[in-house]
Coordinates of C-alpha atoms in Angstrom, one line a residue:
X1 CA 15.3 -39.5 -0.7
X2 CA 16.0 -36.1 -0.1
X3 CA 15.2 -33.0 2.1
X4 CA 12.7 -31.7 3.6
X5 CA 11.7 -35.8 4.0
X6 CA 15.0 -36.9 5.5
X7 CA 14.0 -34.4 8.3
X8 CA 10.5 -36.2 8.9
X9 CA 12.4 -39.7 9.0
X10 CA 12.8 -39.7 12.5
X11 CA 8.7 -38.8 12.7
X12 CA 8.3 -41.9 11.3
X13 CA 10.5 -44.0 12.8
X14 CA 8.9 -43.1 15.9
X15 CA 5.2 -43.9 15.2
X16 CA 6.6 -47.4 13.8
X17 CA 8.8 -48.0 16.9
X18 CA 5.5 -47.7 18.7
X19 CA 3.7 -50.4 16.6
X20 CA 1.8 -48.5 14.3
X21 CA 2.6 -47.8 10.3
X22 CA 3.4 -44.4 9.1
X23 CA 4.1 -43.1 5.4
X24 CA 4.6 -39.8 3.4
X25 CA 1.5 -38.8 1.3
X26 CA 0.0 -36.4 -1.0
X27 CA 1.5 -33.6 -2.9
X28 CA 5.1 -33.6 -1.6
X29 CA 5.5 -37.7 -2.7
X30 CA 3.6 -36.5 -6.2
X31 CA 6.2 -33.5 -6.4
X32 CA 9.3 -36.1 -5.7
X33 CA 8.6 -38.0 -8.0
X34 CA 8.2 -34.8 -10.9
X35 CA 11.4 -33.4 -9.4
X36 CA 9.7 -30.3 -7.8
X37 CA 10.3 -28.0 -5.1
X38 CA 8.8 -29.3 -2.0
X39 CA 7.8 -27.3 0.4
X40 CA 6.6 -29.5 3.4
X41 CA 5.5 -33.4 4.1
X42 CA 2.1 -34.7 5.3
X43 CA 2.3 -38.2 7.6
X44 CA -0.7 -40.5 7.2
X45 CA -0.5 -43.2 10.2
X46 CA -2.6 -45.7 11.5
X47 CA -2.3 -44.1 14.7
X48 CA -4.8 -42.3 16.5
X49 CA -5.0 -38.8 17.3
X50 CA -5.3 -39.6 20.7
X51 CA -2.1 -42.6 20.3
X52 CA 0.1 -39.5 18.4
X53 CA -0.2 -37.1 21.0
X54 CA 1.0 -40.1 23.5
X55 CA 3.8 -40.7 21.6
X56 CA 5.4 -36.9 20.5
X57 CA 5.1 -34.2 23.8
X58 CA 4.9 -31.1 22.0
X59 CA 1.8 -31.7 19.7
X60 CA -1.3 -29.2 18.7
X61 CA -4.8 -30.1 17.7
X62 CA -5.2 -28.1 14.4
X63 CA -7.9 -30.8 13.2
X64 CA -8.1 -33.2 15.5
X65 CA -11.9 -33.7 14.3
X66 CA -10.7 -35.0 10.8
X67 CA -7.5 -37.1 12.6
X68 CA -5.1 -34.2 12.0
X69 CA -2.1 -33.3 14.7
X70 CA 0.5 -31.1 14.7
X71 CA 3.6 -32.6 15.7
X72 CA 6.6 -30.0 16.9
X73 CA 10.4 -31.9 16.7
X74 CA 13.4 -30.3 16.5
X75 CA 12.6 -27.0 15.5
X76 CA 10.3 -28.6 12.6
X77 CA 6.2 -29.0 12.2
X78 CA 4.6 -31.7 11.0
X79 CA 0.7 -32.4 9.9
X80 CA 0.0 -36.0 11.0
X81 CA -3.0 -37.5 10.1
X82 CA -4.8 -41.2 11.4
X83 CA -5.6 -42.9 8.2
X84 CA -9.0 -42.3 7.2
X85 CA -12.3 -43.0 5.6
X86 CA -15.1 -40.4 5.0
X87 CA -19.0 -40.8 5.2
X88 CA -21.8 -39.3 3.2
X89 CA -20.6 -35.9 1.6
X90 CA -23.1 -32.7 2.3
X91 CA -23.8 -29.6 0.0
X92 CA -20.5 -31.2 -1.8
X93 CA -17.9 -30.0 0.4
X94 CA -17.7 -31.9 3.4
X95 CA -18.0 -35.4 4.9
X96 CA -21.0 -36.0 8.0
X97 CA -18.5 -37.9 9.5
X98 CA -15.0 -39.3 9.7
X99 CA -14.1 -42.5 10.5
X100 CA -10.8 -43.5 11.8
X101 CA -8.9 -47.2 10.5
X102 CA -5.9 -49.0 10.1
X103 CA -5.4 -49.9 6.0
X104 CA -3.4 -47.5 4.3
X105 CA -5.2 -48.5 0.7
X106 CA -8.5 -47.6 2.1
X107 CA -7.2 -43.9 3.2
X108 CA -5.6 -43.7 -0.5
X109 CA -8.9 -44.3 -2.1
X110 CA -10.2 -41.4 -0.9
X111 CA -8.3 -39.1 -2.0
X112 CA -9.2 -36.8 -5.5
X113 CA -6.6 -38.0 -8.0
X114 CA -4.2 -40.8 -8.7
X115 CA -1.2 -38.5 -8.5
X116 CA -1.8 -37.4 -5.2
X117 CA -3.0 -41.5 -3.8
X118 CA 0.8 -42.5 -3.5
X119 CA 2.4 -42.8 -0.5
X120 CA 6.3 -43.5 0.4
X121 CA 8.0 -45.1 3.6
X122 CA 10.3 -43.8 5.6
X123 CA 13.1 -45.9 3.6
X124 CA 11.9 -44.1 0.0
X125 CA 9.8 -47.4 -1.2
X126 CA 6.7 -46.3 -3.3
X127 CA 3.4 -47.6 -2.4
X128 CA 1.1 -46.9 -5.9
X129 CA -2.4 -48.9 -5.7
X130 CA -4.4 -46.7 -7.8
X131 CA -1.3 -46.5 -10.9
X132 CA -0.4 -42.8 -10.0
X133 CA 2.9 -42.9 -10.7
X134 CA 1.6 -43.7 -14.2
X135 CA -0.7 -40.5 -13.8
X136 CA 2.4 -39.0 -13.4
X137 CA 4.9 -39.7 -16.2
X138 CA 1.8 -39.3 -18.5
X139 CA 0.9 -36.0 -17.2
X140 CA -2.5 -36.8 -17.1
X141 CA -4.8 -35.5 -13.9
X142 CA -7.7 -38.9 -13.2
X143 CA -9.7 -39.6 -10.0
X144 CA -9.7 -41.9 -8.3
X145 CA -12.3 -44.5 -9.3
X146 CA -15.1 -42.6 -10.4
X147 CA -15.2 -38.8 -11.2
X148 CA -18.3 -38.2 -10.2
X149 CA -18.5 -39.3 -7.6
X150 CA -15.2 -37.6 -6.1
X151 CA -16.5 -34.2 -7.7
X152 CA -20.2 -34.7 -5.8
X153 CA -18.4 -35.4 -2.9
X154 CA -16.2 -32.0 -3.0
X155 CA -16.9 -29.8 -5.6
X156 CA -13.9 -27.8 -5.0
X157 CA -12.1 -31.0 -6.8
X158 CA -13.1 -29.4 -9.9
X159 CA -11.3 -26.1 -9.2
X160 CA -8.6 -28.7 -8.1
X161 CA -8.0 -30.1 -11.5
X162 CA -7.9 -26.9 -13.5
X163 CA -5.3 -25.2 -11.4
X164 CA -2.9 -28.8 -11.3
X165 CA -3.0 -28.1 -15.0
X166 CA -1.9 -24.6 -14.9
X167 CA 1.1 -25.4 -11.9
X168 CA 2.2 -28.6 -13.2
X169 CA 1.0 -28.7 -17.0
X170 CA -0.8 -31.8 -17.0
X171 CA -3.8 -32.3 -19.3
X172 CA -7.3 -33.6 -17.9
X173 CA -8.4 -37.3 -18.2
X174 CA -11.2 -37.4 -20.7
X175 CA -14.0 -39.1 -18.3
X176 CA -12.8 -36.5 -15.6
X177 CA -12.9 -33.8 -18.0
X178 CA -16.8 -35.1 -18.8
X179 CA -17.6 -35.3 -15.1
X180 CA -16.0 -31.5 -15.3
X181 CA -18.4 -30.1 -17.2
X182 CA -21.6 -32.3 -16.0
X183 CA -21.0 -31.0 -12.5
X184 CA -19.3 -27.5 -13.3
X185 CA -22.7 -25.9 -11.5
X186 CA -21.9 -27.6 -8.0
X187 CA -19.2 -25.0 -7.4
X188 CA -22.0 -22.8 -6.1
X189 CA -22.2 -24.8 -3.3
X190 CA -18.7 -23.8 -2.5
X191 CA -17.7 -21.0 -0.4
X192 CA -15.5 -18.3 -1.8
X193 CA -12.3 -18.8 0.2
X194 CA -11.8 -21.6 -0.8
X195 CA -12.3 -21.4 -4.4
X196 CA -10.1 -18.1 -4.3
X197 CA -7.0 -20.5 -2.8
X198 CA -7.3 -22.4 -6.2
X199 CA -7.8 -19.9 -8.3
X200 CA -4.8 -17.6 -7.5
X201 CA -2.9 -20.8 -7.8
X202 CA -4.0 -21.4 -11.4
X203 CA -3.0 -17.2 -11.7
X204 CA 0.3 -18.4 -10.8
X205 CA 1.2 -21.2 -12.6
X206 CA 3.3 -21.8 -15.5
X207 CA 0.4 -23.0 -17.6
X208 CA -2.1 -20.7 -16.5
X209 CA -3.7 -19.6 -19.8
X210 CA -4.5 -23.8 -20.6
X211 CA -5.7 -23.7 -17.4
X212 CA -8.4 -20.6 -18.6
X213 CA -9.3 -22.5 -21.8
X214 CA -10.4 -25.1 -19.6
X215 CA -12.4 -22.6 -17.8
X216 CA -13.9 -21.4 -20.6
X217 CA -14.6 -25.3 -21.9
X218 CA -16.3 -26.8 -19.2
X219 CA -18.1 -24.0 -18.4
X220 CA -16.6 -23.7 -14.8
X221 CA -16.2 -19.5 -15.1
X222 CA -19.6 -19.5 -14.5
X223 CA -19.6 -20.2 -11.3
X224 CA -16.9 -18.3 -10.1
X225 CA -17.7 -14.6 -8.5
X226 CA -18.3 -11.7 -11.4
X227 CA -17.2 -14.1 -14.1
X228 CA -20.8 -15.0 -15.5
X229 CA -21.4 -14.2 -18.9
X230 CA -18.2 -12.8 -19.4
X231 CA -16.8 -15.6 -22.1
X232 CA -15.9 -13.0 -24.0
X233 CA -13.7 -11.1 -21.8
X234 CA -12.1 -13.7 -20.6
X235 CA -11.0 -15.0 -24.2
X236 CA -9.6 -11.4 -24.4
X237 CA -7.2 -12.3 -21.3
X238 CA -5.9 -15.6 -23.5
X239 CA -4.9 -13.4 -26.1
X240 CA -1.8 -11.6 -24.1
X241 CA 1.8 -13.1 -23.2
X242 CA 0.9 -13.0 -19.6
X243 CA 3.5 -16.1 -18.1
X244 CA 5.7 -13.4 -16.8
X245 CA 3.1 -11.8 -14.6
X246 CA 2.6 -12.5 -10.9
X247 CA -0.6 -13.2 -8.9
X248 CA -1.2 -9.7 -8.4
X249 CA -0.6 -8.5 -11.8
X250 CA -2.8 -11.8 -12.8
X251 CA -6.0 -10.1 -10.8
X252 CA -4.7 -6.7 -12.4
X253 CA -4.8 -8.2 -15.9
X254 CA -7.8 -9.9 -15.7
X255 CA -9.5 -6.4 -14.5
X256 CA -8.3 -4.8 -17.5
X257 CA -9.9 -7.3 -19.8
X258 CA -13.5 -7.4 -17.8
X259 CA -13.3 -3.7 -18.7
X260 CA -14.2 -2.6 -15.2
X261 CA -14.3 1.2 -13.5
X262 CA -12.8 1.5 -10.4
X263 CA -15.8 1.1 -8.3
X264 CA -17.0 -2.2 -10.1
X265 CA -13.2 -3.4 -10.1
X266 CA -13.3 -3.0 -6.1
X267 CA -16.9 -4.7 -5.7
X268 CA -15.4 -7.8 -8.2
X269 CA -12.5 -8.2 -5.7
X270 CA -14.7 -7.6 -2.3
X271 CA -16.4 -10.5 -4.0
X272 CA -13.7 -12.8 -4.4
X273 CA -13.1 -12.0 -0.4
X274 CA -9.6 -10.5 -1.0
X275 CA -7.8 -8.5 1.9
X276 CA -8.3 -4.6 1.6
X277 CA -4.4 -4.4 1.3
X278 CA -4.2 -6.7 -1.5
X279 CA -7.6 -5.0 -3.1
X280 CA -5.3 -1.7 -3.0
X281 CA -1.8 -2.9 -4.3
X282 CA -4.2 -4.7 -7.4
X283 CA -5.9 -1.5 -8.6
X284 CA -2.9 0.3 -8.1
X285 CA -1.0 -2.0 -10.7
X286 CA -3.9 -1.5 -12.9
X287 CA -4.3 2.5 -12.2
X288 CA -0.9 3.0 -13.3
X289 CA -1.0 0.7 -16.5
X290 CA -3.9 2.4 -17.8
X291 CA -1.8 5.7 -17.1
X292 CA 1.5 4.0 -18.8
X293 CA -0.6 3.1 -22.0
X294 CA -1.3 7.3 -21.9
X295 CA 2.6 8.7 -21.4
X296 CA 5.9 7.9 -19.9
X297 CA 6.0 7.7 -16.2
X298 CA 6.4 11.2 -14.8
X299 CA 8.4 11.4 -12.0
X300 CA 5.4 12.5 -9.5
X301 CA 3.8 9.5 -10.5
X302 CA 7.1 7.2 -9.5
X303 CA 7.0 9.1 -6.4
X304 CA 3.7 8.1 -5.7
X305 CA 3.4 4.3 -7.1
X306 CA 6.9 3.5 -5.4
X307 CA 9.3 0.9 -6.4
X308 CA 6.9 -2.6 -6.2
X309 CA 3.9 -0.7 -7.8
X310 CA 6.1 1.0 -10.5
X311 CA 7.5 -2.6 -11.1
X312 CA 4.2 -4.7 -11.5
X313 CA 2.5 -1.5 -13.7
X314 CA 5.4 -1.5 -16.1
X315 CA 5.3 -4.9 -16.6
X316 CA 1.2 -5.1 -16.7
X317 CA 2.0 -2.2 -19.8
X318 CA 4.3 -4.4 -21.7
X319 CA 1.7 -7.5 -21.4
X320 CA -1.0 -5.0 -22.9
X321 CA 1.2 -3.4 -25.8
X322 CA 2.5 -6.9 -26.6
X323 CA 6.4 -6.1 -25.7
X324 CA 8.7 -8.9 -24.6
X325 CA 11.6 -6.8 -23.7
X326 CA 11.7 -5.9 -19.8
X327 CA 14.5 -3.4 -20.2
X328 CA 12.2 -0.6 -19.3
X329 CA 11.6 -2.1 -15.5
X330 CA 14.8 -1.7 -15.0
X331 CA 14.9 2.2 -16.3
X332 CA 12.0 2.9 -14.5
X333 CA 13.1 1.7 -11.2
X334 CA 16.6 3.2 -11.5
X335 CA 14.6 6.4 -12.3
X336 CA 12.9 6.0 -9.3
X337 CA 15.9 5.2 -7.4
X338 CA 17.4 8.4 -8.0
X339 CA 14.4 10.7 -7.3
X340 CA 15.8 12.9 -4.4
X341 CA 12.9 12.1 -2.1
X342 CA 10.6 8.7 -1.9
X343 CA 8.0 9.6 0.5
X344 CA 6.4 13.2 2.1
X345 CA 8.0 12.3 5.7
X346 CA 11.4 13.0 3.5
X347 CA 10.7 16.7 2.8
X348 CA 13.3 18.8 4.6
X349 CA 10.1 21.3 5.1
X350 CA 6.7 19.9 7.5
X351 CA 3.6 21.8 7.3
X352 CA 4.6 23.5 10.7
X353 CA 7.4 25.0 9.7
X354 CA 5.1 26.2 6.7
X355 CA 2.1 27.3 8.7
X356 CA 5.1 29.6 11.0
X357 CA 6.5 30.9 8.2
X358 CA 3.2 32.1 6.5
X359 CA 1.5 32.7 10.3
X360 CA -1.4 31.1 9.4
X361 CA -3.7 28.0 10.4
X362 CA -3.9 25.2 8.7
X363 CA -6.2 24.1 6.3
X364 CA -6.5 22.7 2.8
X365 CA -4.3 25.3 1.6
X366 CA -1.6 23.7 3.3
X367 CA -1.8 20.1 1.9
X368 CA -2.1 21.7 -1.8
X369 CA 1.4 24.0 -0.7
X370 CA 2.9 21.0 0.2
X371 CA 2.1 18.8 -3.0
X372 CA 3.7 21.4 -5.0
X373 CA 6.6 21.6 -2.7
X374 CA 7.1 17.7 -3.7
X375 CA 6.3 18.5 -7.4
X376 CA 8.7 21.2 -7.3
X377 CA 11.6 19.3 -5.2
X378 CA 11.0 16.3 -7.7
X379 CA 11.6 18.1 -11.0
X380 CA 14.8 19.7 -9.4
X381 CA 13.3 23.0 -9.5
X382 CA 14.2 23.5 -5.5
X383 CA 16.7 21.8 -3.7
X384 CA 15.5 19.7 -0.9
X385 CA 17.0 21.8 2.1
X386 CA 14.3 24.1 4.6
X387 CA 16.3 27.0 3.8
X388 CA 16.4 26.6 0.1
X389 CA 12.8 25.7 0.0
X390 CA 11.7 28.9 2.2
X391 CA 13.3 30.8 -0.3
X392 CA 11.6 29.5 -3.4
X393 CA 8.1 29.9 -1.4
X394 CA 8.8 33.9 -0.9
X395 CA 10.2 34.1 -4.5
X396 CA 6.5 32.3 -5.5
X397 CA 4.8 34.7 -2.9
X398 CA 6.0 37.1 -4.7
X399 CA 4.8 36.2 -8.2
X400 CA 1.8 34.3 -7.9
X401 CA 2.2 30.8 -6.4
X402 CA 0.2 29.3 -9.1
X403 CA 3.0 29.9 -11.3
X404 CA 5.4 27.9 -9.1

């Protein structure tokens, strides 16, 4: 056993010195046994909400409804939850009601697949009733018992299995796979959030472009916001090297292939429910792709991308043209590095000083000055120094500014 579990040991050791049984679960027992990174541990006890927060004193009820508590020890968090079983499933998402118990086995049978129905003890013993561990070293992704009937109890299973194939590069069990495309439509049903989770995951896995065949296969696209109809499109997408690219540059790319102006490429992401910052930073990569595939970077357009934008573009515009060499990040960025300013507030000149010298109010005049100050500062045709600029402004007065 090994970290972050060895940390939780004393978690469990406490709910069992109280009488009650207590075991790791889920995804961080699946990813010890691949010989992943793990990122944090989920407890399943046969303790009750109520019965945890007697035993720990610094606890929060995060989802205390479904048997979930958040136990704070030692400067740590951990997500402990009473084992479980769930009623009758509505609109295939969610259980009427949750029923609290004390068998292990019957909280591991309903969970979605074998891989992720193994729990471990605090001393590292494996507890496997549903063969997962055989799931496992055959890199196959099955429900458990019947797929159907997991899927028509949470659709969002479905978007489950296609992005554990593009993270962990597991194939699909063929009766899951069937139930897959049988019951593909009842992702309507599911809200947008939380199909979005899993599909940037599948964006950012190692086996992502699998993962999109199986999309494409079962017919799941469909039902996934502005991807209707769009088979085509999205075939394009399988077509580039794209297993360098980040989740961003994932969104970017797929943008490019739907063939989308700017104003349908924001309405696309609004529908996907993306934050407005992330909306921005995506058609940004994209803007300056499409620019890339035109020319060279010029240096006003470094200036304005900046070094994270500059970055994910480059690397979008090798995707596109089909180049595996990344040498040209690196040029770009240390061009950008050594442009002599990164941003307006670094112009040794304001628009005061601008409006003084000239004696006149401001107006758009004045942003349209200052944009060819920066143009003029970034090709090294003025120094960046209030003096030196004040002179090149007279010398321009003097001979038409448009020719500046």
């Amino acid at each position: 056993m090994k970290e972050p579990f060895l940390s939780a040991v004393p978690v469990i050791k406490r709910l069992e010195s109280a009488g009650y049984e207590a075991y790791f679960v889920g995804g961080s027992v699946r990813d010890y046994l691949l010989g992943n990174k793990i990122s944090d541990v989920d407890i399943a006890t046969s303790a009750t909400p109520d019965e945890v927060k007697a035993i720990f004193p610094k606890t929060v009820d995060i989802g205390i409804q479904h048997g979930t508590v958040l136990v704070l020890l030692k400067n740590n968090s951990y997500e402990i939850t009473t084992f479980r079983t769930e009623g009758e499933y509505q609109d295939f998402r969610r259980p009427k009601e949750v029923s609290f118990i004390r068998n292990l086995n019957e909280d591991l049978m309903r969970r979605d697949f074998t891989m992720n129905a193994i729990a471990m003890d605090a001393n590292g013993s494996i507890i496997d009733p549903f063969d997962g561990q055989t799931a496992i070293k055959e890199r196959v992704i099955r429900t458990v018992g019947s797929p159907e009937e997991r899927f028509r109890e949470d659709a969002l299973r479905m978007m489950r299995a296609v992005r554990f194939v593009s993270q962990l590069s597991f194939h699909i069990a063929g009766e899951t796979l069937l139930a897959l495309k049988k019951d593909a439509h009842l992702l309507d049903k599911i809200a947008v959030e939380r199909k979005r989770a899993e599909f940037e995951k599948l964006l950012s896995g190692g086996n992502r472009k699998k993962a999109f065949r199986i999309l494409l296969e079962t017919q799941v696209f469909e039902y996934l916001p502005g991807l209707k109809k769009q088979e085509l499109k999205i075939e394009k997408l399988l077509s580039y090297l794209c297993d360098s690219l980040n989740k961003k540059e994932m969104w970017a790319l797929l943008l490019y292939c739907l063939e989308l102006n700017q104003q349908d490429s924001e309405a696309f992401l609004r529908n996907w429910r993306l934050p407005v910052k992330e909306m921005k930073e995506i058609q940004d990569i994209l803007l300056y792709a499409k620019q890339r595939l035109i020319k060279d970077w010029s240096r006003y357009d470094l200036y304005t991308a900046g070094s994270e934008t500059i970055q994910s573009a480059e690397k979008l515009y090798l995707v596109l043209k089909g180049i595996n060499d990344f040498d040209s990040v690196k040029y770009w960025l240390n061009t950008y590095d050594h442009l002599p300013i990164k941003q307006r507030s670094e112009l040794a000149v304001t628009g005061s000083d601008i409006m003084a010298w000239r004696e006149q109010a401001g107006g758009p005049w004045l942003k349209e000055l200052l944009t060819r100050i920066e143009h003029a500062v970034l090709q090294d045709e003025v120094v960046n120094e209030k003096e030196k600029i004040k002179e090149w402004l007279k010398a321009c007065s003097q001979k038409s500014e448009k020719n500046c």
